[in-house]
Amino acid sequence: MSKNAQSPRRVIILGALSAVAEACARELAGEGAHLALFARNAERLEEVAADLRLRGAGQVQIFARDLAGEADCEGALREAGAALGGIDAVLVFYGILGDQARALSDWAEARHIIDVNFTSAAHWVLAAARLIEASPSPRAAILVISSVAGDRGRRGNFVYGAAKAGLSVLMQGLAHRFAALPAPRPRAVTIKLGFVDTPMTAAIEKKGPLWAKPEDVAPVILKALDRGPSIVYVPFIWRFIMLAVRLMPGFIFNRINL
Amino acid sequence: MTLTFTRSDQIRSWGRVVHASHLVARPPFRDAIDASLALARENGQAVMPYGAGRSYGDSALNPDGALIDMRGLDRFIAFDAERGIVRVEAGLSLSTLIRFAIPRGLFPATVPGTRHITIGGAIAHDVHGKNHHAAGTFGTHVPRLSLLRSDRGRLAVSAAQEGELHAATIGGMGLTGIIADAEIALAGVPSAYIDCDFVPFGNLAQFFALADESAARFEHTVAWVDCTKTGDALGRGIFQRANWSAEGGYTPHRDQTRFSLPFDAPGFALNSWTLRLFNEAYYAFNRRKAGSRRMHYSAFFFPLDAIGQWNRLYGARGFYQYQCAVPMAVGEPAIRSMLEAIADSGEGSFLAVLKTFGTRPSPGMMSFPRPGVTLALDFRNRGAATLALLARLDEIVAAAGGRLYAAKDGRMPAGLFKAGYPEWPRFAALCDPSLSSSFWRRVMA
Ligand SMILES: Cc1cc2nc3c(=O)[nH]c(=O)nc-3n(C[C@H](O)[C@H](O)[C@H](O)COP(=O)(O)OP(=O)(O)OC[C@H]3O[C@@H](n4cnc5c(N)ncnc54)[C@H](O)[C@@H]3O)c2cc1C
Ligand SMILES: NC(=O)c1ccc[n+]([C@@H]2O[C@H](COP(=O)([O-])OP(=O)(O)OC[C@H]3O[C@@H](n4cnc5c(N)ncnc54)[C@H](OP(=O)(O)O)[C@@H]3O)[C@@H](O)[C@H]2O)c1
């Protein structure tokens, strides 16, 4: 059911098999959106697509590919846009946590973490920016899932954090660029996600009260797609947590094992 | 993709009596269930599927063993609008299924007292509702399912194909394999509303008369009983009988719970005084409001869902449910003896629910409902005193040739289980060798 009288939104989702992406896609399906799903497992994509159709999506197209290995991101997005009859939004969800301990001794692992989370994502974002700037849609937007791990490097995951920090700055710059365009201006939204219980974090034991569920964060992410600031901490409590973490003097921070 | 098992001390069943450690994996797609079964087998570990944890006892628990949390598998697979049959993954919640069905003029053929359960859990305990005498059990409306077994892989299961396994899996307490997905036959309903009569009754004999008189005219019947009363008023209560309303439209319930109990209430919050007060007030309130009302299905079927985590009211030690079914021929004297035993003990039960079961047979060989009458009770866990009362109730049930409901049990002795479910040897032969729960180990001892 559409919340407003506008025509159904056409959305490209990169990394549609991520737990957070699927929760967001269900919200979009509920409003009758038309979706193009990108991820690498074709069978799983079919399962998710069938579900989203029954949950109300106007149409669901699937594109099975390795998102870190795409040579022609713009071509792929154009193909999806043609299937949907236009593009209102591109959402970037995919990512890997990687193995920080291994990344310290094994460059291949470190480079993989950076390639997937930053280099390939930057390629998609820059390609999407060209299409979104050219889109006549009044709701044109790019949204990227970054992480609070990018706000301050810490010993537990700073290679991943550095890649996400790079992605956040890229998006921040894009938002600055979009702000100088004539209205209706496209949006460039960075979601700085806190802890969410998903397959990515399944190995972490003892999840305390800071842990959110994908279905809790999805409505907040989609609200940010439409309005509000261009950098959003989700859940909002992380804005204050990260403010404190960033302001913490080094001699204290260095004693905390994170 | 590798699947991880993570240690968790947080897993509970609804009664919250057992606090145990489990290794838990949560497959995000059906193709990952195999891997989780294989991993557990390699480690020589018994596994158990875990749904929404709405069973009260230990049928979904496997202390110090492994659990497969099914809630990541919550997708719709296909919908046949003509036949009203929907195929879903087993971890989908009943709540989401109903929100899908209602705008299409459909509803599950029968539902239990909470919508916060998974489809897998509904099948594994072959749950029943207030319309058992009209619709039979939930499993009666599951024409087909796919089962993953550690010894035989993925199987398509229906009455016609793998018929024995079909009969064992419906009401099979999760022991015959992991249900990956299932077809559910939905029923057409004229609206999202229920027209309900509230009829006070003064004693047990009047309950049986009302039940008898109402079964043919009303699809839904159930009664609340004040179990603090003795003598002439023994078994007084409020009878509800209802049919779907022709009017009101098809508005589904909202999925959020507005209020949730954030922590355990102190153990003494529910004591014999609050119990008496609650029962008096509930009876008086409903007697004054006796008559006919139109209610939304969520208020009629799922009144307790209005408060999230209400089980915490019973305090940190948790509580026991006790639900029995006894044949109609001995129904009245058996229920009378149980209510007397409860009143004697001073333990009391906040929610005592009485209902007659119909004769429609379930396909499940281990299904709980049987023609007769069923009484459901809950008791705060006060240790030995509570267990002594439940043992006393066991004697009455056994003498009546009755049985207890595994979904509501956390302590039934092996003898009572075997006497109540004479099909158990046939069932045990069909169980998956890698699956086991603490319930199963107890009743097979
Ligand atoms: C407030 C309340 C009211 C209730 N009212 C009723 C009622 O009116 N009638 C009634 O019959 N019951 C009632 N119940 C009990 C409840 O419906 C059952 O216990 C149900 O089985 C719970 O489902 P679940 O998804 O929470 O499963 P769990 O409690 O997690 O597990 C129950 C069983 O299902 C098995 N299981 C779960 N998923 C799978 C799967 N995918 N494959 C194989 N096995 C699986 C588990 O191993 C376990 O044996 C009520 C419970 C509550 C809390
Ligand atoms: N969960 C958290 O606590 C948390 C916190 C902060 C930020 N985030 C970010 O949130 C986003 C979503 O993650 P999630 O938590 O939902 O975890 P998730 O369910 O594990 O999702 C990650 C997804 O990324 C996909 N992916 C990885 N590499 C890929 C590639 N080369 N090509 C295509 N797809 C690829 C994975 O697909 P495969 O299944 O094919 O591997 C997987 O579906 C990620 O960007 C993550 O960094 C998560």
mmCIF file of N, CA, C and O in Angstrom, chain B residues 5 7 21-24 36-48 62-67 150 433-436 441:
data_model
loop_
_atom_site.group_PDB
_atom_site.id
_atom_site.type_symbol
_atom_site.label_atom_id
_atom_site.label_comp_id
_atom_site.label_asym_id
_atom_site.label_seq_id
_atom_site.Cartn_x
_atom_site.Cartn_y
_atom_site.Cartn_z
ATOM 1 N N PHE B 5 27.987 -21.813 14.893
ATOM 2 C CA PHE B 5 27.233 -22.051 16.119
ATOM 3 C C PHE B 5 27.850 -21.164 17.191
ATOM 4 O O PHE B 5 29.064 -21.170 17.375
ATOM 5 N N ARG B 7 27.711 -19.855 21.291
ATOM 6 C CA ARG B 7 27.178 -20.228 22.600
ATOM 7 C C ARG B 7 26.263 -19.131 23.134
ATOM 8 O O ARG B 7 26.561 -17.945 23.017
ATOM 9 N N SER B 21 22.625 -23.498 28.774
ATOM 10 C CA SER B 21 23.509 -23.008 27.735
ATOM 11 C C SER B 21 23.299 -23.848 26.474
ATOM 12 O O SER B 21 23.170 -25.073 26.545
ATOM 13 N N HIS B 22 23.235 -23.196 25.336
ATOM 14 C CA HIS B 22 23.059 -23.889 24.055
ATOM 15 C C HIS B 22 24.049 -23.346 23.036
ATOM 16 O O HIS B 22 24.437 -22.187 23.114
ATOM 17 N N LEU B 23 24.385 -24.194 22.058
ATOM 18 C CA LEU B 23 25.090 -23.713 20.869
ATOM 19 C C LEU B 23 24.019 -23.425 19.827
ATOM 20 O O LEU B 23 23.223 -24.300 19.508
ATOM 21 N N VAL B 24 23.992 -22.199 19.308
ATOM 22 C CA VAL B 24 22.884 -21.807 18.435
ATOM 23 C C VAL B 24 23.389 -21.377 17.068
ATOM 24 O O VAL B 24 24.328 -20.592 16.960
ATOM 25 N N SER B 36 24.104 -26.942 8.928
ATOM 26 C CA SER B 36 24.020 -26.897 10.384
ATOM 27 C C SER B 36 23.794 -28.292 10.952
ATOM 28 O O SER B 36 24.347 -28.639 11.994
ATOM 29 N N LEU B 37 22.995 -29.105 10.252
ATOM 30 C CA LEU B 37 22.813 -30.488 10.711
ATOM 31 C C LEU B 37 24.126 -31.262 10.633
ATOM 32 O O LEU B 37 24.487 -31.984 11.560
ATOM 33 N N ALA B 38 24.842 -31.067 9.509
ATOM 34 C CA ALA B 38 26.093 -31.796 9.301
ATOM 35 C C ALA B 38 27.112 -31.424 10.365
ATOM 36 O O ALA B 38 27.785 -32.285 10.936
ATOM 37 N N LEU B 39 27.202 -30.133 10.643
ATOM 38 C CA LEU B 39 28.173 -29.646 11.620
ATOM 39 C C LEU B 39 27.914 -30.264 12.991
ATOM 40 O O LEU B 39 28.827 -30.738 13.665
ATOM 41 N N ALA B 40 26.642 -30.284 13.366
ATOM 42 C CA ALA B 40 26.299 -30.850 14.665
ATOM 43 C C ALA B 40 26.616 -32.341 14.690
ATOM 44 O O ALA B 40 27.102 -32.864 15.691
ATOM 45 N N ARG B 41 26.364 -33.018 13.570
ATOM 46 C CA ARG B 41 26.620 -34.445 13.524
ATOM 47 C C ARG B 41 28.109 -34.737 13.678
ATOM 48 O O ARG B 41 28.505 -35.625 14.412
ATOM 49 N N GLU B 42 28.932 -33.929 12.982
ATOM 50 C CA GLU B 42 30.385 -34.098 13.093
ATOM 51 C C GLU B 42 30.848 -33.984 14.536
ATOM 52 O O GLU B 42 31.734 -34.700 14.978
ATOM 53 N N ASN B 43 30.246 -33.055 15.254
ATOM 54 C CA ASN B 43 30.637 -32.856 16.649
ATOM 55 C C ASN B 43 29.977 -33.850 17.583
ATOM 56 O O ASN B 43 30.115 -33.748 18.797
ATOM 57 N N GLY B 44 29.190 -34.768 17.022
ATOM 58 C CA GLY B 44 28.508 -35.756 17.847
ATOM 59 C C GLY B 44 27.480 -35.116 18.761
ATOM 60 O O GLY B 44 27.201 -35.607 19.857
ATOM 61 N N GLN B 45 26.900 -34.007 18.313
ATOM 62 C CA GLN B 45 26.017 -33.240 19.171
ATOM 63 C C GLN B 45 24.565 -33.413 18.734
ATOM 64 O O GLN B 45 24.279 -33.358 17.538
ATOM 65 N N ALA B 46 23.666 -33.624 19.681
ATOM 66 C CA ALA B 46 22.251 -33.658 19.335
ATOM 67 C C ALA B 46 21.798 -32.240 18.993
ATOM 68 O O ALA B 46 22.282 -31.268 19.566
ATOM 69 N N VAL B 47 20.883 -32.132 18.054
ATOM 70 C CA VAL B 47 20.374 -30.828 17.608
ATOM 71 C C VAL B 47 18.884 -30.772 17.862
ATOM 72 O O VAL B 47 18.225 -31.810 17.943
ATOM 73 N N MET B 48 18.349 -29.559 17.924
ATOM 74 C CA MET B 48 16.907 -29.389 18.001
ATOM 75 C C MET B 48 16.534 -28.123 17.243
ATOM 76 O O MET B 48 17.208 -27.101 17.383
ATOM 77 N N ASN B 62 17.483 -28.060 24.483
ATOM 78 C CA ASN B 62 18.468 -29.139 24.358
ATOM 79 C C ASN B 62 19.709 -28.711 25.135
ATOM 80 O O ASN B 62 20.748 -28.433 24.559
ATOM 81 N N PRO B 63 19.584 -28.594 26.478
ATOM 82 C CA PRO B 63 20.669 -28.032 27.289
ATOM 83 C C PRO B 63 22.019 -28.660 26.981
ATOM 84 O O PRO B 63 22.122 -29.878 26.873
ATOM 85 N N ASP B 64 23.013 -27.802 26.817
ATOM 86 C CA ASP B 64 24.385 -28.187 26.490
ATOM 87 C C ASP B 64 24.513 -28.834 25.104
ATOM 88 O O ASP B 64 25.586 -29.285 24.737
ATOM 89 N N GLY B 65 23.453 -28.847 24.344
ATOM 90 C CA GLY B 65 23.507 -29.328 22.967
ATOM 91 C C GLY B 65 23.317 -28.166 22.003
ATOM 92 O O GLY B 65 23.537 -27.006 22.369
ATOM 93 N N ALA B 66 22.911 -28.494 20.785
ATOM 94 C CA ALA B 66 22.799 -27.459 19.756
ATOM 95 C C ALA B 66 21.343 -27.184 19.399
ATOM 96 O O ALA B 66 20.482 -28.059 19.503
ATOM 97 N N LEU B 67 21.094 -25.945 19.007
ATOM 98 C CA LEU B 67 19.773 -25.549 18.525
ATOM 99 C C LEU B 67 19.925 -24.902 17.157
ATOM 100 O O LEU B 67 20.906 -24.216 16.891
ATOM 101 N N SER B 150 18.728 -35.770 8.903
ATOM 102 C CA SER B 150 20.177 -35.960 8.901
ATOM 103 C C SER B 150 20.536 -37.268 8.213
ATOM 104 O O SER B 150 21.637 -37.440 7.730
ATOM 105 N N PRO B 433 17.697 -39.591 13.930
ATOM 106 C CA PRO B 433 18.688 -39.995 14.938
ATOM 107 C C PRO B 433 19.539 -38.840 15.471
ATOM 108 O O PRO B 433 20.119 -38.962 16.549
ATOM 109 N N SER B 434 19.618 -37.718 14.746
ATOM 110 C CA SER B 434 20.464 -36.610 15.219
ATOM 111 C C SER B 434 19.699 -35.599 16.072
ATOM 112 O O SER B 434 20.291 -34.653 16.583
ATOM 113 N N LEU B 435 18.376 -35.763 16.180
ATOM 114 C CA LEU B 435 17.603 -34.763 16.909
ATOM 115 C C LEU B 435 17.199 -35.275 18.285
ATOM 116 O O LEU B 435 16.851 -36.446 18.432
ATOM 117 N N SER B 436 17.271 -34.399 19.276
ATOM 118 C CA SER B 436 16.793 -34.777 20.605
ATOM 119 C C SER B 436 16.588 -33.539 21.460
ATOM 120 O O SER B 436 17.345 -32.582 21.367
ATOM 121 N N ARG B 441 14.255 -36.787 25.988
ATOM 122 C CA ARG B 441 15.108 -37.652 26.824
ATOM 123 C C ARG B 441 14.368 -38.020 28.114
ATOM 124 O O ARG B 441 14.459 -39.147 28.588
#
